[in-house]
Amino acid sequence: MIDTHTHLEFPDFIDEVDDVIQRAQDAGVEKMICVGGEPPRNLIDVEMANKYPFIYAAIGIHPNYANSNSPEHEEWIVNTLPERKVVAVGEIGLDFFYNYSLFDTQREVFRKYLSFAKEVDKPVIIHSRDSFTDTYDILKEFAPLNGVVHCFSYSLAEAEAFLSLGLHISFCGQITFKKCEELRDVAKEIPLDKLLLETDCPFLSPVPKRGKRNEPANVKYIAEKHAELRDISFEELDRATTENAVRLFGLE
Ligand code: NI
């Protein structure tokens, strides 16, 4: 399995990264992508990717932190993106659920970072919450696009719109939550060659770990749920999603 969306750079993990990694490997996680979203975390993720052969980094500005962008950081991003272990721009996008950053600032930063990704031909990791129309319209300006809409929370029609732009879809632990029946109905309709696995740890622990801090080892519960929804074996689901991640992010 490949956990394509972790935040091992969060303070939650700082004192026990090696234990967390060991548990992930014991659970069958072969590779992980540490996804940044603001300047200090982007730096830590690149350091982690350079330290561990099975960790890769994504660097970007999360919409909730759009205010933390600066010309200096953009210069660092542009200089760092070509590095081999930096495999994506992310997470980037729009979040109209929270208004931590002005919506216009979010749109401006989103467009800039999409253009950075295009320049180096690397995929994007998209965060989109309560902002489907604006997210889709901006992404369309840059289509066709390689990337993933992560922690997917919309309907099937909206998933199909993103798929038509060339994007992949991934789901967080919510697909294991009792109340998220509609999201499960969307998940099982995503073409298997467009599906990725992610935990988004330390957030959104899947059942049976719900309520506890999430970590990459728990991606197995999400994989099991996907396999169950599709009525395929765990091995088939694992093989397909691993191939998808390797192909999309150019992992070794
Ligand atoms: Ni995230």
PDB file of C-alpha atoms and ligand atoms in Angstrom:
ATOM      1  CA  MET A   1       0.000   0.000   0.000  1.00  0.00           C
ATOM      2  CA  ILE A   2       1.000   3.579  -0.550  1.00  0.00           C
ATOM      3  CA  ASP A   3      -0.321   6.280   1.763  1.00  0.00           C
ATOM      4  CA  THR A   4      -0.418   9.208  -0.671  1.00  0.00           C
ATOM      5  CA  HIS A   5      -1.395  11.822   1.904  1.00  0.00           C
ATOM      6  CA  THR A   6       0.255  11.997   5.310  1.00  0.00           C
ATOM      7  CA  HIS A   7       1.273  14.902   7.493  1.00  0.00           C
ATOM      8  CA  LEU A   8       4.159  13.333   9.379  1.00  0.00           C
ATOM      9  CA  GLU A   9       5.573  16.862   9.616  1.00  0.00           C
ATOM     10  CA  PHE A  10       2.812  17.824  12.101  1.00  0.00           C
ATOM     11  CA  PRO A  11       3.877  18.345  15.729  1.00  0.00           C
ATOM     12  CA  ASP A  12       1.628  15.361  16.629  1.00  0.00           C
ATOM     13  CA  PHE A  13       4.358  13.059  15.295  1.00  0.00           C
ATOM     14  CA  ILE A  14       7.516  14.958  16.066  1.00  0.00           C
ATOM     15  CA  ASP A  15       8.836  12.783  18.901  1.00  0.00           C
ATOM     16  CA  GLU A  16       7.942   9.423  17.449  1.00  0.00           C
ATOM     17  CA  VAL A  17       8.290   9.554  13.679  1.00  0.00           C
ATOM     18  CA  ASP A  18      10.428   6.403  13.655  1.00  0.00           C
ATOM     19  CA  ASP A  19       7.839   4.411  15.646  1.00  0.00           C
ATOM     20  CA  VAL A  20       5.046   5.637  13.379  1.00  0.00           C
ATOM     21  CA  ILE A  21       7.040   4.653  10.295  1.00  0.00           C
ATOM     22  CA  GLN A  22       7.791   1.221  11.776  1.00  0.00           C
ATOM     23  CA  ARG A  23       4.101   0.570  12.464  1.00  0.00           C
ATOM     24  CA  ALA A  24       3.261   1.673   8.917  1.00  0.00           C
ATOM     25  CA  GLN A  25       5.796  -0.741   7.455  1.00  0.00           C
ATOM     26  CA  ASP A  26       4.554  -3.554   9.717  1.00  0.00           C
ATOM     27  CA  ALA A  27       1.048  -2.866   8.346  1.00  0.00           C
ATOM     28  CA  GLY A  28       2.245  -3.179   4.745  1.00  0.00           C
ATOM     29  CA  VAL A  29       2.722   0.479   3.802  1.00  0.00           C
ATOM     30  CA  GLU A  30       5.605   0.566   1.340  1.00  0.00           C
ATOM     31  CA  LYS A  31       5.767   4.275   0.586  1.00  0.00           C
ATOM     32  CA  MET A  32       4.297   7.499   1.890  1.00  0.00           C
ATOM     33  CA  ILE A  33       3.937  11.030   0.616  1.00  0.00           C
ATOM     34  CA  CYS A  34       4.315  13.791   3.192  1.00  0.00           C
ATOM     35  CA  VAL A  35       2.133  16.644   2.040  1.00  0.00           C
ATOM     36  CA  GLY A  36       2.985  20.203   3.066  1.00  0.00           C
ATOM     37  CA  GLY A  37       0.775  23.248   2.953  1.00  0.00           C
ATOM     38  CA  GLU A  38       2.602  26.167   4.541  1.00  0.00           C
ATOM     39  CA  PRO A  39       6.234  27.289   4.481  1.00  0.00           C
ATOM     40  CA  PRO A  40       7.636  25.659   7.655  1.00  0.00           C
ATOM     41  CA  ARG A  41       5.895  22.327   7.003  1.00  0.00           C
ATOM     42  CA  ASN A  42       7.023  22.285   3.367  1.00  0.00           C
ATOM     43  CA  LEU A  43      10.625  22.527   4.557  1.00  0.00           C
ATOM     44  CA  ILE A  44      10.211  19.648   7.039  1.00  0.00           C
ATOM     45  CA  ASP A  45       8.594  17.427   4.406  1.00  0.00           C
ATOM     46  CA  VAL A  46      11.477  17.906   1.992  1.00  0.00           C
ATOM     47  CA  GLU A  47      13.941  17.098   4.809  1.00  0.00           C
ATOM     48  CA  MET A  48      11.998  13.912   5.639  1.00  0.00           C
ATOM     49  CA  ALA A  49      11.924  12.860   1.984  1.00  0.00           C
ATOM     50  CA  ASN A  50      15.675  13.310   1.780  1.00  0.00           C
ATOM     51  CA  LYS A  51      16.193  11.322   4.976  1.00  0.00           C
ATOM     52  CA  TYR A  52      13.988   8.270   4.256  1.00  0.00           C
ATOM     53  CA  PRO A  53      14.096   6.439   0.904  1.00  0.00           C
ATOM     54  CA  PHE A  54      10.398   5.413   1.109  1.00  0.00           C
ATOM     55  CA  ILE A  55       9.130   8.933   1.899  1.00  0.00           C
ATOM     56  CA  TYR A  56       8.354  11.509  -0.779  1.00  0.00           C
ATOM     57  CA  ALA A  57       7.332  15.138  -0.401  1.00  0.00           C
ATOM     58  CA  ALA A  58       4.676  17.396  -1.835  1.00  0.00           C
ATOM     59  CA  ILE A  59       5.047  21.140  -1.340  1.00  0.00           C
ATOM     60  CA  GLY A  60       2.411  23.828  -1.674  1.00  0.00           C
ATOM     61  CA  ILE A  61       0.133  26.265   0.111  1.00  0.00           C
ATOM     62  CA  HIS A  62      -3.066  24.904   1.668  1.00  0.00           C
ATOM     63  CA  PRO A  63      -5.953  27.354   1.117  1.00  0.00           C
ATOM     64  CA  ASN A  64      -6.400  27.842   4.870  1.00  0.00           C
ATOM     65  CA  TYR A  65      -2.803  29.098   4.912  1.00  0.00           C
ATOM     66  CA  ALA A  66      -2.977  31.182   1.723  1.00  0.00           C
ATOM     67  CA  ASN A  67      -1.908  34.186   3.793  1.00  0.00           C
ATOM     68  CA  SER A  68       1.404  32.482   4.561  1.00  0.00           C
ATOM     69  CA  ASN A  69       2.484  32.642   0.918  1.00  0.00           C
ATOM     70  CA  SER A  70       5.196  35.124  -0.023  1.00  0.00           C
ATOM     71  CA  PRO A  71       7.442  35.926  -2.989  1.00  0.00           C
ATOM     72  CA  GLU A  72      10.365  34.440  -1.031  1.00  0.00           C
ATOM     73  CA  HIS A  73       8.526  31.177  -0.500  1.00  0.00           C
ATOM     74  CA  GLU A  74       7.462  31.045  -4.126  1.00  0.00           C
ATOM     75  CA  GLU A  75      11.098  31.356  -5.109  1.00  0.00           C
ATOM     76  CA  TRP A  76      11.983  28.481  -2.775  1.00  0.00           C
ATOM     77  CA  ILE A  77       9.126  26.400  -4.230  1.00  0.00           C
ATOM     78  CA  VAL A  78      10.240  26.992  -7.814  1.00  0.00           C
ATOM     79  CA  ASN A  79      13.842  26.105  -6.913  1.00  0.00           C
ATOM     80  CA  THR A  80      12.862  23.004  -4.905  1.00  0.00           C
ATOM     81  CA  LEU A  81      10.173  21.500  -7.158  1.00  0.00           C
ATOM     82  CA  PRO A  82      12.631  19.932  -9.632  1.00  0.00           C
ATOM     83  CA  GLU A  83      14.179  17.795  -6.837  1.00  0.00           C
ATOM     84  CA  ARG A  84      13.731  14.057  -7.386  1.00  0.00           C
ATOM     85  CA  LYS A  85      12.038  13.332  -4.043  1.00  0.00           C
ATOM     86  CA  VAL A  86       9.596  16.220  -4.435  1.00  0.00           C
ATOM     87  CA  VAL A  87       6.837  14.517  -6.393  1.00  0.00           C
ATOM     88  CA  ALA A  88       3.887  16.926  -6.365  1.00  0.00           C
ATOM     89  CA  VAL A  89       2.600  20.408  -5.697  1.00  0.00           C
ATOM     90  CA  GLY A  90       0.257  20.258  -2.724  1.00  0.00           C
ATOM     91  CA  GLU A  91      -1.768  20.581  -1.003  1.00  0.00           C
ATOM     92  CA  ILE A  92      -3.353  23.467  -2.852  1.00  0.00           C
ATOM     93  CA  GLY A  93      -6.955  24.419  -3.544  1.00  0.00           C
ATOM     94  CA  LEU A  94      -9.913  26.263  -2.080  1.00  0.00           C
ATOM     95  CA  ASP A  95     -11.662  25.984   1.276  1.00  0.00           C
ATOM     96  CA  PHE A  96     -14.824  28.038   1.612  1.00  0.00           C
ATOM     97  CA  PHE A  97     -15.896  26.126   4.736  1.00  0.00           C
ATOM     98  CA  TYR A  98     -13.340  27.999   6.789  1.00  0.00           C
ATOM     99  CA  ASN A  99     -12.490  31.594   5.942  1.00  0.00           C
ATOM    100  CA  TYR A 100      -9.008  31.619   7.422  1.00  0.00           C
ATOM    101  CA  SER A 101      -7.812  33.300   4.215  1.00  0.00           C
ATOM    102  CA  LEU A 102      -9.768  35.650   1.952  1.00  0.00           C
ATOM    103  CA  PHE A 103     -11.373  33.772  -0.910  1.00  0.00           C
ATOM    104  CA  ASP A 104      -9.677  36.038  -3.460  1.00  0.00           C
ATOM    105  CA  THR A 105      -6.298  35.326  -1.881  1.00  0.00           C
ATOM    106  CA  GLN A 106      -7.062  31.592  -2.004  1.00  0.00           C
ATOM    107  CA  ARG A 107      -7.909  31.811  -5.714  1.00  0.00           C
ATOM    108  CA  GLU A 108      -4.778  33.793  -6.525  1.00  0.00           C
ATOM    109  CA  VAL A 109      -2.447  31.419  -4.649  1.00  0.00           C
ATOM    110  CA  PHE A 110      -4.195  28.365  -6.131  1.00  0.00           C
ATOM    111  CA  ARG A 111      -3.662  29.618  -9.697  1.00  0.00           C
ATOM    112  CA  LYS A 112      -0.013  30.456  -9.031  1.00  0.00           C
ATOM    113  CA  TYR A 113       0.788  27.019  -7.633  1.00  0.00           C
ATOM    114  CA  LEU A 114      -1.057  25.276 -10.466  1.00  0.00           C
ATOM    115  CA  SER A 115       1.174  27.170 -12.877  1.00  0.00           C
ATOM    116  CA  PHE A 116       4.285  26.106 -10.906  1.00  0.00           C
ATOM    117  CA  ALA A 117       3.173  22.468 -11.250  1.00  0.00           C
ATOM    118  CA  LYS A 118       2.604  22.866 -14.971  1.00  0.00           C
ATOM    119  CA  GLU A 119       6.044  24.391 -15.449  1.00  0.00           C
ATOM    120  CA  VAL A 120       7.819  21.342 -14.017  1.00  0.00           C
ATOM    121  CA  ASP A 121       5.191  18.860 -15.218  1.00  0.00           C
ATOM    122  CA  LYS A 122       4.483  17.428 -11.748  1.00  0.00           C
ATOM    123  CA  PRO A 123       1.072  16.381 -10.408  1.00  0.00           C
ATOM    124  CA  VAL A 124      -1.054  18.391  -7.992  1.00  0.00           C
ATOM    125  CA  ILE A 125      -2.740  17.385  -4.725  1.00  0.00           C
ATOM    126  CA  ILE A 126      -6.012  19.275  -4.432  1.00  0.00           C
ATOM    127  CA  HIS A 127      -7.908  20.232  -1.280  1.00  0.00           C
ATOM    128  CA  SER A 128     -11.457  21.381  -2.047  1.00  0.00           C
ATOM    129  CA  ARG A 129     -14.094  21.955   0.605  1.00  0.00           C
ATOM    130  CA  ASP A 130     -17.452  23.665   0.037  1.00  0.00           C
ATOM    131  CA  SER A 131     -15.978  25.149  -3.115  1.00  0.00           C
ATOM    132  CA  PHE A 132     -16.702  22.746  -5.963  1.00  0.00           C
ATOM    133  CA  THR A 133     -17.648  25.275  -8.645  1.00  0.00           C
ATOM    134  CA  ASP A 134     -14.712  27.599  -8.060  1.00  0.00           C
ATOM    135  CA  THR A 135     -12.266  24.693  -7.739  1.00  0.00           C
ATOM    136  CA  TYR A 136     -13.506  23.104 -10.939  1.00  0.00           C
ATOM    137  CA  ASP A 137     -13.479  26.362 -12.930  1.00  0.00           C
ATOM    138  CA  ILE A 138      -9.891  27.153 -11.942  1.00  0.00           C
ATOM    139  CA  LEU A 139      -8.678  23.585 -12.556  1.00  0.00           C
ATOM    140  CA  LYS A 140     -10.310  23.675 -15.975  1.00  0.00           C
ATOM    141  CA  GLU A 141      -8.114  26.629 -16.941  1.00  0.00           C
ATOM    142  CA  PHE A 142      -5.117  24.311 -16.447  1.00  0.00           C
ATOM    143  CA  ALA A 143      -6.565  21.058 -17.837  1.00  0.00           C
ATOM    144  CA  PRO A 144      -5.548  18.449 -18.722  1.00  0.00           C
ATOM    145  CA  LEU A 145      -4.051  17.957 -15.289  1.00  0.00           C
ATOM    146  CA  ASN A 146      -2.234  15.181 -13.472  1.00  0.00           C
ATOM    147  CA  GLY A 147      -3.155  14.973  -9.847  1.00  0.00           C
ATOM    148  CA  VAL A 148      -5.647  13.953  -7.207  1.00  0.00           C
ATOM    149  CA  VAL A 149      -8.602  15.510  -5.441  1.00  0.00           C
ATOM    150  CA  HIS A 150      -7.888  14.331  -1.906  1.00  0.00           C
ATOM    151  CA  CYS A 151     -10.262  13.717   1.005  1.00  0.00           C
ATOM    152  CA  PHE A 152     -13.100  13.758  -1.504  1.00  0.00           C
ATOM    153  CA  SER A 153     -16.360  15.057  -0.023  1.00  0.00           C
ATOM    154  CA  TYR A 154     -18.669  15.800  -2.970  1.00  0.00           C
ATOM    155  CA  SER A 155     -21.213  13.846  -5.025  1.00  0.00           C
ATOM    156  CA  LEU A 156     -20.663  11.423  -7.903  1.00  0.00           C
ATOM    157  CA  ALA A 157     -21.466  14.106 -10.527  1.00  0.00           C
ATOM    158  CA  GLU A 158     -18.721  16.263  -9.057  1.00  0.00           C
ATOM    159  CA  ALA A 159     -16.294  13.331  -8.978  1.00  0.00           C
ATOM    160  CA  GLU A 160     -17.004  12.719 -12.653  1.00  0.00           C
ATOM    161  CA  ALA A 161     -16.298  16.375 -13.427  1.00  0.00           C
ATOM    162  CA  PHE A 162     -12.871  16.121 -11.771  1.00  0.00           C
ATOM    163  CA  LEU A 163     -12.183  12.780 -13.492  1.00  0.00           C
ATOM    164  CA  SER A 164     -12.935  14.424 -16.844  1.00  0.00           C
ATOM    165  CA  LEU A 165     -10.081  16.872 -16.196  1.00  0.00           C
ATOM    166  CA  GLY A 166      -7.698  13.921 -15.853  1.00  0.00           C
ATOM    167  CA  LEU A 167      -7.600  13.853 -12.054  1.00  0.00           C
ATOM    168  CA  HIS A 168      -7.585  10.936  -9.611  1.00  0.00           C
ATOM    169  CA  ILE A 169      -9.772  10.763  -6.487  1.00  0.00           C
ATOM    170  CA  SER A 170      -8.940   9.671  -2.951  1.00  0.00           C
ATOM    171  CA  PHE A 171     -11.001   9.298   0.206  1.00  0.00           C
ATOM    172  CA  CYS A 172     -10.128   9.730   3.874  1.00  0.00           C
ATOM    173  CA  GLY A 173     -11.312   7.615   6.802  1.00  0.00           C
ATOM    174  CA  GLN A 174     -14.799   9.040   6.402  1.00  0.00           C
ATOM    175  CA  ILE A 175     -15.693   6.170   4.071  1.00  0.00           C
ATOM    176  CA  THR A 176     -15.580   3.923   7.155  1.00  0.00           C
ATOM    177  CA  PHE A 177     -17.877   6.180   9.218  1.00  0.00           C
ATOM    178  CA  LYS A 178     -21.367   4.841   9.798  1.00  0.00           C
ATOM    179  CA  LYS A 179     -23.105   8.054   8.738  1.00  0.00           C
ATOM    180  CA  CYS A 180     -21.163   8.461   5.449  1.00  0.00           C
ATOM    181  CA  GLU A 181     -23.291   6.135   3.314  1.00  0.00           C
ATOM    182  CA  GLU A 182     -23.483   8.611   0.411  1.00  0.00           C
ATOM    183  CA  LEU A 183     -19.718   8.971   0.259  1.00  0.00           C
ATOM    184  CA  ARG A 184     -19.355   5.172   0.090  1.00  0.00           C
ATOM    185  CA  ASP A 185     -21.766   5.167  -2.862  1.00  0.00           C
ATOM    186  CA  VAL A 186     -19.477   7.653  -4.620  1.00  0.00           C
ATOM    187  CA  ALA A 187     -16.288   5.777  -3.712  1.00  0.00           C
ATOM    188  CA  LYS A 188     -17.379   2.497  -5.261  1.00  0.00           C
ATOM    189  CA  GLU A 189     -18.111   4.217  -8.601  1.00  0.00           C
ATOM    190  CA  ILE A 190     -14.636   5.713  -9.050  1.00  0.00           C
ATOM    191  CA  PRO A 191     -12.810   3.770 -11.796  1.00  0.00           C
ATOM    192  CA  LEU A 192     -10.230   1.532 -10.112  1.00  0.00           C
ATOM    193  CA  ASP A 193      -7.419   3.024 -12.210  1.00  0.00           C
ATOM    194  CA  LYS A 194      -8.242   6.501 -10.806  1.00  0.00           C
ATOM    195  CA  LEU A 195      -8.380   5.594  -7.109  1.00  0.00           C
ATOM    196  CA  LEU A 196      -5.636   6.335  -4.561  1.00  0.00           C
ATOM    197  CA  LEU A 197      -5.269   5.486  -0.869  1.00  0.00           C
ATOM    198  CA  GLU A 198      -4.648   8.103   1.805  1.00  0.00           C
ATOM    199  CA  THR A 199      -4.997   8.638   5.536  1.00  0.00           C
ATOM    200  CA  ASP A 200      -4.595  12.449   5.805  1.00  0.00           C
ATOM    201  CA  CYS A 201      -3.103  11.616   9.208  1.00  0.00           C
ATOM    202  CA  PRO A 202      -3.132  12.862  11.953  1.00  0.00           C
ATOM    203  CA  PHE A 203      -6.747  13.671  11.017  1.00  0.00           C
ATOM    204  CA  LEU A 204      -9.836  11.551  10.353  1.00  0.00           C
ATOM    205  CA  SER A 205      -8.893   8.152  11.761  1.00  0.00           C
ATOM    206  CA  PRO A 206     -10.908   5.387  10.149  1.00  0.00           C
ATOM    207  CA  VAL A 207     -13.044   2.944  12.099  1.00  0.00           C
ATOM    208  CA  PRO A 208     -11.918   1.068  14.282  1.00  0.00           C
ATOM    209  CA  LYS A 209      -9.433   3.783  15.299  1.00  0.00           C
ATOM    210  CA  ARG A 210     -11.920   6.622  15.093  1.00  0.00           C
ATOM    211  CA  GLY A 211     -11.335   9.348  17.679  1.00  0.00           C
ATOM    212  CA  LYS A 212      -7.650   8.505  18.076  1.00  0.00           C
ATOM    213  CA  ARG A 213      -4.768  10.214  16.312  1.00  0.00           C
ATOM    214  CA  ASN A 214      -4.542   8.842  12.791  1.00  0.00           C
ATOM    215  CA  GLU A 215      -1.325   7.409  11.314  1.00  0.00           C
ATOM    216  CA  PRO A 216      -0.249   5.747   8.039  1.00  0.00           C
ATOM    217  CA  ALA A 217      -0.642   2.187   9.405  1.00  0.00           C
ATOM    218  CA  ASN A 218      -4.408   2.816   9.425  1.00  0.00           C
ATOM    219  CA  VAL A 219      -4.533   3.101   5.637  1.00  0.00           C
ATOM    220  CA  LYS A 220      -5.200  -0.652   5.657  1.00  0.00           C
ATOM    221  CA  TYR A 221      -8.697  -0.051   7.090  1.00  0.00           C
ATOM    222  CA  ILE A 222      -9.457   2.332   4.232  1.00  0.00           C
ATOM    223  CA  ALA A 223      -8.120  -0.157   1.680  1.00  0.00           C
ATOM    224  CA  GLU A 224     -10.245  -2.919   3.234  1.00  0.00           C
ATOM    225  CA  LYS A 225     -13.350  -0.743   2.962  1.00  0.00           C
ATOM    226  CA  HIS A 226     -12.683   0.058  -0.715  1.00  0.00           C
ATOM    227  CA  ALA A 227     -12.187  -3.635  -1.479  1.00  0.00           C
ATOM    228  CA  GLU A 228     -15.400  -4.538   0.358  1.00  0.00           C
ATOM    229  CA  LEU A 229     -17.411  -1.831  -1.473  1.00  0.00           C
ATOM    230  CA  ARG A 230     -16.187  -3.121  -4.838  1.00  0.00           C
ATOM    231  CA  ASP A 231     -16.443  -6.776  -3.913  1.00  0.00           C
ATOM    232  CA  ILE A 232     -12.843  -7.401  -4.929  1.00  0.00           C
ATOM    233  CA  SER A 233      -9.971  -8.867  -2.928  1.00  0.00           C
ATOM    234  CA  PHE A 234      -7.767  -6.742  -0.730  1.00  0.00           C
ATOM    235  CA  GLU A 235      -4.798  -7.824  -2.880  1.00  0.00           C
ATOM    236  CA  GLU A 236      -6.438  -6.561  -6.068  1.00  0.00           C
ATOM    237  CA  LEU A 237      -7.315  -3.232  -4.479  1.00  0.00           C
ATOM    238  CA  ASP A 238      -3.806  -2.932  -3.047  1.00  0.00           C
ATOM    239  CA  ARG A 239      -2.147  -3.753  -6.379  1.00  0.00           C
ATOM    240  CA  ALA A 240      -4.277  -1.304  -8.385  1.00  0.00           C
ATOM    241  CA  THR A 241      -3.969   1.648  -6.017  1.00  0.00           C
ATOM    242  CA  THR A 242      -0.225   1.069  -5.618  1.00  0.00           C
ATOM    243  CA  GLU A 243       0.226   1.061  -9.401  1.00  0.00           C
ATOM    244  CA  ASN A 244      -1.854   4.232  -9.666  1.00  0.00           C
ATOM    245  CA  ALA A 245       0.261   6.056  -7.087  1.00  0.00           C
ATOM    246  CA  VAL A 246       3.558   4.897  -8.602  1.00  0.00           C
ATOM    247  CA  ARG A 247       2.440   6.012 -12.061  1.00  0.00           C
ATOM    248  CA  LEU A 248       0.914   9.347 -11.035  1.00  0.00           C
ATOM    249  CA  PHE A 249       3.736  10.483  -8.753  1.00  0.00           C
ATOM    250  CA  GLY A 250       6.598   8.803 -10.616  1.00  0.00           C
ATOM    251  CA  LEU A 251       7.692   6.853  -7.523  1.00  0.00           C
ATOM    252  CA  GLU A 252      10.512   4.331  -7.732  1.00  0.00           C
TER     253      GLU A 252
HETATM  254 NI    NI B   1      -4.033  17.120   4.147  1.00  0.00          NI
END
